[in-house]
GROMACS .gro file of C-alpha atoms in nm:
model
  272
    1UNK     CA    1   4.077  -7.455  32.400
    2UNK     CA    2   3.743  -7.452  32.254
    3UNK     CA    3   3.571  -7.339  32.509
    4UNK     CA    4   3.798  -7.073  32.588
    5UNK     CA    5   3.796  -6.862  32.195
    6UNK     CA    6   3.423  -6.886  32.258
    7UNK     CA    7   3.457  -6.715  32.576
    8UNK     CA    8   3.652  -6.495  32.390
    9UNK     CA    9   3.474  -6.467  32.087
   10UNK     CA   10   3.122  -6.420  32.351
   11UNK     CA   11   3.346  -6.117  32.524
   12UNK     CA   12   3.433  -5.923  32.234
   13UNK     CA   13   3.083  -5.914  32.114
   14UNK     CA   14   2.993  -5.805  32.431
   15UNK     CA   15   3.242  -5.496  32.424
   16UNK     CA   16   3.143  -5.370  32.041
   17UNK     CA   17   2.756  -5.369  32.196
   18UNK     CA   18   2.838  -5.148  32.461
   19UNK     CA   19   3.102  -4.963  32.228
   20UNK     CA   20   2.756  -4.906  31.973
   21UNK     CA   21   2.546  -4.886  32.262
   22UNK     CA   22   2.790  -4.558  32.350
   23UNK     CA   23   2.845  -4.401  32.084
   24UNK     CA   24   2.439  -4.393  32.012
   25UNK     CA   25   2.424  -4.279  32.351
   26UNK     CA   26   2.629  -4.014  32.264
   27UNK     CA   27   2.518  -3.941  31.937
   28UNK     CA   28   2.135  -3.848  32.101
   29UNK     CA   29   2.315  -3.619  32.390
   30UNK     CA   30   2.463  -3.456  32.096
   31UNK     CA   31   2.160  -3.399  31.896
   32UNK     CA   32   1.936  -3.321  32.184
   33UNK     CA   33   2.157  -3.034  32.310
   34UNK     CA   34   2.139  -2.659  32.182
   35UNK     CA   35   2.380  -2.507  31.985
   36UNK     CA   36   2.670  -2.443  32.135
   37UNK     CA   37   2.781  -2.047  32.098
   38UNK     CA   38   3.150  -1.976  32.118
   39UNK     CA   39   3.289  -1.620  32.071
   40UNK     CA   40   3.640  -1.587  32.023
   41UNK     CA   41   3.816  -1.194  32.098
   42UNK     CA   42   4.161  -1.032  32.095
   43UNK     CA   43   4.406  -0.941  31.851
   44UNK     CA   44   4.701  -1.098  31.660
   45UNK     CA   45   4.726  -1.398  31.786
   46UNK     CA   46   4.361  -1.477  31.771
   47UNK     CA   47   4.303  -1.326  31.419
   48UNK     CA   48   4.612  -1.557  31.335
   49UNK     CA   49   4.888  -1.584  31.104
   50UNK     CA   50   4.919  -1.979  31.062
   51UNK     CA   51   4.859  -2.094  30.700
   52UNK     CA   52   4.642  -2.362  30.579
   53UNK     CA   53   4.900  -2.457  30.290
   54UNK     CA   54   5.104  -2.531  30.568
   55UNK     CA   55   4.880  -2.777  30.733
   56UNK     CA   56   4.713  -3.097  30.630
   57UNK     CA   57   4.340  -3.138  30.612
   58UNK     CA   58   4.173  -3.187  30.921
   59UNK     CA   59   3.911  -3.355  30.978
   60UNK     CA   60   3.611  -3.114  31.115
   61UNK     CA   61   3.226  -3.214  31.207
   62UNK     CA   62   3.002  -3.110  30.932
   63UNK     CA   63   2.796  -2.921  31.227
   64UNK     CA   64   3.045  -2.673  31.315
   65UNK     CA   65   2.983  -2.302  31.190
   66UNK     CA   66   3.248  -2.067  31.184
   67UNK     CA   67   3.216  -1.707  31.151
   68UNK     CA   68   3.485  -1.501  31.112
   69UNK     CA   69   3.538  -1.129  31.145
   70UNK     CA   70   3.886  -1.096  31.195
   71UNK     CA   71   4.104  -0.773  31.069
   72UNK     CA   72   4.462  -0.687  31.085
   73UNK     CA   73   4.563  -0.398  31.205
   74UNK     CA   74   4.491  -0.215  30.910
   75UNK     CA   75   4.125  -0.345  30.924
   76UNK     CA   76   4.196  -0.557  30.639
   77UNK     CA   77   3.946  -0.881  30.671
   78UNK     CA   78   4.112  -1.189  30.750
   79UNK     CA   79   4.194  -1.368  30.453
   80UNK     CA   80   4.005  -1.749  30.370
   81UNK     CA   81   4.369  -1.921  30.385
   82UNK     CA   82   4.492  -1.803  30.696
   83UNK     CA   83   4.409  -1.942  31.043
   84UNK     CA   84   4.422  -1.867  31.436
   85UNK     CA   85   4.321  -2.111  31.724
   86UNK     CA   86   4.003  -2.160  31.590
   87UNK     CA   87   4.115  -2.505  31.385
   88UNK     CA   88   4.282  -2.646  31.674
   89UNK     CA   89   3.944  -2.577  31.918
   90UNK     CA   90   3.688  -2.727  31.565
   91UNK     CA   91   3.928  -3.044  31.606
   92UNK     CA   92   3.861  -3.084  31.948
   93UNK     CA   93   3.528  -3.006  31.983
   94UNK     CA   94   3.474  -3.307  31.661
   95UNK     CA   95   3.673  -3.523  31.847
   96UNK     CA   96   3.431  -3.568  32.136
   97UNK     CA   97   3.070  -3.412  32.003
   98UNK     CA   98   3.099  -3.516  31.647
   99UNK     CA   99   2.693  -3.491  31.643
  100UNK     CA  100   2.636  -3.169  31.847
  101UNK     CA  101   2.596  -2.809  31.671
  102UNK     CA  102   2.810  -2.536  31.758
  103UNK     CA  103   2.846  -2.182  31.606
  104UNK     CA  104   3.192  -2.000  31.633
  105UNK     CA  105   3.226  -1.608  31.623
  106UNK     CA  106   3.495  -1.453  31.602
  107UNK     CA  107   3.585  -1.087  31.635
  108UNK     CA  108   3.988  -0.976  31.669
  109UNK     CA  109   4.173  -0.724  31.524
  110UNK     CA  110   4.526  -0.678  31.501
  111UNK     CA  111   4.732  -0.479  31.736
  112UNK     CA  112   4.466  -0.367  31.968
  113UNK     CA  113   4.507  -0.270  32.307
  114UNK     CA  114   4.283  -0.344  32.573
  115UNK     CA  115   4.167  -0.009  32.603
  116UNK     CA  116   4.036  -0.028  32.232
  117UNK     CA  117   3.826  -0.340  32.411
  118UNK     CA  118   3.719  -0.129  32.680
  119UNK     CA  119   3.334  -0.103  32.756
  120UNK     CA  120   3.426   0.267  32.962
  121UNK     CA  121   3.602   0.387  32.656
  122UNK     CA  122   3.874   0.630  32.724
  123UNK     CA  123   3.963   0.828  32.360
  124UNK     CA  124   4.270   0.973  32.561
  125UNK     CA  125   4.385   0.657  32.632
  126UNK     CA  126   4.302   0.498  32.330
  127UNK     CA  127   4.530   0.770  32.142
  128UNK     CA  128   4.836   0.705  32.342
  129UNK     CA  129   4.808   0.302  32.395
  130UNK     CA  130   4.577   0.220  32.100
  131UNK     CA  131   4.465   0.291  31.777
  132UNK     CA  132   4.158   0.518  31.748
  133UNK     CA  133   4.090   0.436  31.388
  134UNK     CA  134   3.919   0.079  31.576
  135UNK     CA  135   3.670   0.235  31.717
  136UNK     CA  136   3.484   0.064  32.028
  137UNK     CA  137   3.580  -0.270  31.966
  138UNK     CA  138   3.389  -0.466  32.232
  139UNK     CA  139   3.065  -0.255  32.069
  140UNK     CA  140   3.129  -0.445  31.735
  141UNK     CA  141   3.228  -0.750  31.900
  142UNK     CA  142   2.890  -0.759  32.084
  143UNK     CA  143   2.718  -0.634  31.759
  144UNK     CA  144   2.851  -0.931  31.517
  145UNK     CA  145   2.792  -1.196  31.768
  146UNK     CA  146   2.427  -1.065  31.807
  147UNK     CA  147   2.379  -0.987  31.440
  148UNK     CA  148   2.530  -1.380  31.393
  149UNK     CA  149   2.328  -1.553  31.648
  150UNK     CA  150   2.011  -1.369  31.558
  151UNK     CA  151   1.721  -1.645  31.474
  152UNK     CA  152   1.878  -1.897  31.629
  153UNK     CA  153   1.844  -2.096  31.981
  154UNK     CA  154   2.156  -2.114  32.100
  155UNK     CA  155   2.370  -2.152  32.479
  156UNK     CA  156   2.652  -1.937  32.555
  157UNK     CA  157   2.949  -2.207  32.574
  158UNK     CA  158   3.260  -1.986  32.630
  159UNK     CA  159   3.438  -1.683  32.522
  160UNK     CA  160   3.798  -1.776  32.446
  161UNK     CA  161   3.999  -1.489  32.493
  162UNK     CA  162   4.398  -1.426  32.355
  163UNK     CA  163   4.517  -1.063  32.362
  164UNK     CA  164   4.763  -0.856  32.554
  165UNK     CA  165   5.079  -0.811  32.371
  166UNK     CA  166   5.021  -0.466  32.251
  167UNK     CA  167   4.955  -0.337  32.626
  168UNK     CA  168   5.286  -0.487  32.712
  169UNK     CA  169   5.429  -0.242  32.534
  170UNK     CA  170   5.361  -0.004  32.772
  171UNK     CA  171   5.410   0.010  33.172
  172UNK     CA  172   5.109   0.213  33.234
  173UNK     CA  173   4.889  -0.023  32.988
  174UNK     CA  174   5.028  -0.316  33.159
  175UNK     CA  175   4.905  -0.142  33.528
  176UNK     CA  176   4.576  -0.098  33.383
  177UNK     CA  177   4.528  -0.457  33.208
  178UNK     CA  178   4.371  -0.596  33.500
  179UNK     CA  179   4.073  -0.393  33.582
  180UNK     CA  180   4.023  -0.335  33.191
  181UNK     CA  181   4.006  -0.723  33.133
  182UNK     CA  182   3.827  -0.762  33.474
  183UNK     CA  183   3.541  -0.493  33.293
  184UNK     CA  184   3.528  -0.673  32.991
  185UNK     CA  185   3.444  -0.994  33.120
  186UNK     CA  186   3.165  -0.841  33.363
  187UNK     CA  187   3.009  -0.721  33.082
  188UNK     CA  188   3.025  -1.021  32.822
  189UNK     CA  189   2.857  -1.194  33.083
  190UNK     CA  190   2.575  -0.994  33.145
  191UNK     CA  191   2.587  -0.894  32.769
  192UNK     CA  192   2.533  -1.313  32.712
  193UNK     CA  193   2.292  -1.329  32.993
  194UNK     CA  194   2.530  -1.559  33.180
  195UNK     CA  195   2.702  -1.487  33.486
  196UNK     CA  196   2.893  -1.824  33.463
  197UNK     CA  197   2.991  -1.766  33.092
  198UNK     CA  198   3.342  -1.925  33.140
  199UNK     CA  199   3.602  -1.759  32.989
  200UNK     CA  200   3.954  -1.906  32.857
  201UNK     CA  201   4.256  -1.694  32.765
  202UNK     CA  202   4.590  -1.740  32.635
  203UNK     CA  203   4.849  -1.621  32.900
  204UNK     CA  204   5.107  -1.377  32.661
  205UNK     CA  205   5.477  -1.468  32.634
  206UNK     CA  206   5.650  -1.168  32.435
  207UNK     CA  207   6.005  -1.109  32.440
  208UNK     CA  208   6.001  -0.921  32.787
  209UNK     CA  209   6.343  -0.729  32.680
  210UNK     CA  210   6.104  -0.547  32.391
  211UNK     CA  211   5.800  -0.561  32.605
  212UNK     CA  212   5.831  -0.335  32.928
  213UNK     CA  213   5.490  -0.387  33.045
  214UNK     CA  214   5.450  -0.797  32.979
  215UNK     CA  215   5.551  -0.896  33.311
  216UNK     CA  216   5.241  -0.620  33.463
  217UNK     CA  217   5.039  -0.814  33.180
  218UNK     CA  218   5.081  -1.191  33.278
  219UNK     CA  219   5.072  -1.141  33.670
  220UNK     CA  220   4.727  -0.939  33.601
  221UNK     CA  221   4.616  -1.218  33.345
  222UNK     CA  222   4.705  -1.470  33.698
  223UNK     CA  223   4.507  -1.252  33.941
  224UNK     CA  224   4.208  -1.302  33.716
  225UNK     CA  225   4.208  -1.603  33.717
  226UNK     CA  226   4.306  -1.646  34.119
  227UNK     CA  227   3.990  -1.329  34.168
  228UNK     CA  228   3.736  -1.370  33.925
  229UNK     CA  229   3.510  -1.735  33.881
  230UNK     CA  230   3.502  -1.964  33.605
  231UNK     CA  231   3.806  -1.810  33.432
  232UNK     CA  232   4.036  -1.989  33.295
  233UNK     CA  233   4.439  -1.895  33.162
  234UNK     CA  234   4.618  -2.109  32.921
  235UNK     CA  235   4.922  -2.193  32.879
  236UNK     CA  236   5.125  -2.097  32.611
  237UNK     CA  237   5.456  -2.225  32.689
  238UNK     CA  238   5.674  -2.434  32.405
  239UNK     CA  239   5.452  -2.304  32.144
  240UNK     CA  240   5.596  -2.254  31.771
  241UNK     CA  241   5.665  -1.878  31.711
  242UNK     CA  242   5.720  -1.705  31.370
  243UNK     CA  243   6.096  -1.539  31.321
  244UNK     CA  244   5.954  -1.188  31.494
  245UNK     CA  245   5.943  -1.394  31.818
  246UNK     CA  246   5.577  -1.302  31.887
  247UNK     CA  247   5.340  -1.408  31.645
  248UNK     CA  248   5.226  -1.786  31.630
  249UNK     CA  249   5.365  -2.042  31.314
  250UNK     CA  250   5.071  -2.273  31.168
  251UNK     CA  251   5.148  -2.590  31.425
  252UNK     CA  252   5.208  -2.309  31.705
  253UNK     CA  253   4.820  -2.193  31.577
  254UNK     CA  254   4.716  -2.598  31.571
  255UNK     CA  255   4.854  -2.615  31.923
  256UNK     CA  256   4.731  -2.320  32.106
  257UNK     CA  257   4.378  -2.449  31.939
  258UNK     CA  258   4.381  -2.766  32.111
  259UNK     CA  259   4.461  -2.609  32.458
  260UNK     CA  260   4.239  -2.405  32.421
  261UNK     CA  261   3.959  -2.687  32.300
  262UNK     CA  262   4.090  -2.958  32.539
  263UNK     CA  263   3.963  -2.724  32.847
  264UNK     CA  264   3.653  -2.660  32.641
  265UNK     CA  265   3.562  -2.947  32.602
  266UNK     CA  266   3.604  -3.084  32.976
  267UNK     CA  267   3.381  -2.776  33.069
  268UNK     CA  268   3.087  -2.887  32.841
  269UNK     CA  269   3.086  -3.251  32.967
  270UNK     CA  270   3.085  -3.111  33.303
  271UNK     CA  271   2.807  -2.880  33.206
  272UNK     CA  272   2.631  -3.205  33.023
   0.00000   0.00000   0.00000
């Protein structure tokens, strides 16, 4: 019996020295690698109505930087004690790099069309399936992240990506979604200086009976990811939904965060 709990005893030291021996491990992979850059785009759903009074605290690493430019679509900032998918992904990303830096940019505004995103911006367009008062939103979107990262060393992670319900309000937006989305990531790729930039979006799920053009939406939103590399669609089945059936609760925020940052994550240890 003896001998046996000192087998035991001889074992379990054994595992908490590789457990330490890990975790340091980890903890210089972290600290070695460059910042991490991750741009977040889109509209609503990104910019996010969840509320942090709603939530409890979560527990983020102290070396995640979050920058947020978010407006709604009356180009009102996004206010300090609302939220979008941008908790969920900082939960994720803590949860397996607690030691590596990453800066988080994000640029959405509510209600925008993806020909306000366009980089060959049609102003006809833009009047009858968008908002003109946005301007060229992929111009400022490319401008903050710029203006953000300037000074600092950093390595294109991702651009996470969650817009589209305001073209499937229209059949001829939702005809047009593909090549306009196809454009935009062509050119955040070359923009970043990385023609493997992944990029992860949130596949849209409006009430199709109000929504003409969502079904054109989601089956362009599956050809890009069947056409165009290292793109990525999420799921966003079973998530929580506010009473207007289109916008995201706080847990259906929390959730759509940690789909999001699950696939993230997998990509950078991939990458590492």
């Amino acid at each position: 019996m003896y001998i046996l709990f000192l087998l035991l005893v001889v074992g379990a030291t054994g595992c908490q020295a590789n457990r330490k021996n890990n975790r340091e491990d980890s903890t210089k992979k972290d600290k070695a690698a460059p910042v991490g850059l991750i741009i977040l785009g889109g509209q609503s759903n990104m910019v996010g109505a969840g509320q942090k009074k709603e939530i409890g605290d979560k527990e983020i690493s102290d070396h995640i930087t979050y920058y947020n430019f978010g407006k709604s679509s009356k180009l009102v900032p996004a206010s300090d004690s609302s939220f979008g998918p941008e908790l969920g992904i900082c939960e994720e990303l803590s949860a397996h790099f607690p030691h590596r830096e990453f800066v988080l940019v994000k640029y959405a505004v509510g209600g925008s069309s993806m020909y306000d995103w366009a980089v060959d911006y049609d102003p006809e367009k833009v009047t009858t399936m968008g908002t003109p008062e946005f301007g060229k939103l992929y111009d400022s979107l490319i401008y903050h992240t710029r203006k953000t990262i300037k000074g600092k060393k950093v390595e294109p992670v991702a651009l996470v990506w969650m817009q589209g319900e305001t073209d499937a309000r229209f059949t001829a937006a939702g005809k047009d979604y593909y090549t306009g989305f196809q454009k935009l990531i062509s050119n955040i790729r070359k923009d970043m200086g990385q023609q493997d930039l992944p990029v992860l979006y949130g596949r849209i799920n409006p009430v199709t009976e109000r929504y003409p053009g969502a079904e054109l939406v989601q089956k362009a939103q599956e050809k890009i990811e069947q056409d165009v590399a290292y793109t990525y669609m999420i799921s966003t089945d079973g998530l929580d939904k506010k009473h207007d059936e289109l916008h995201y609760s706080s847990q259906g925020q929390i959730e759509l965060g940690h789909r999001f940052g699950k696939v993230l994550t997998d990509l950078i240890k991939e990458g590492n």
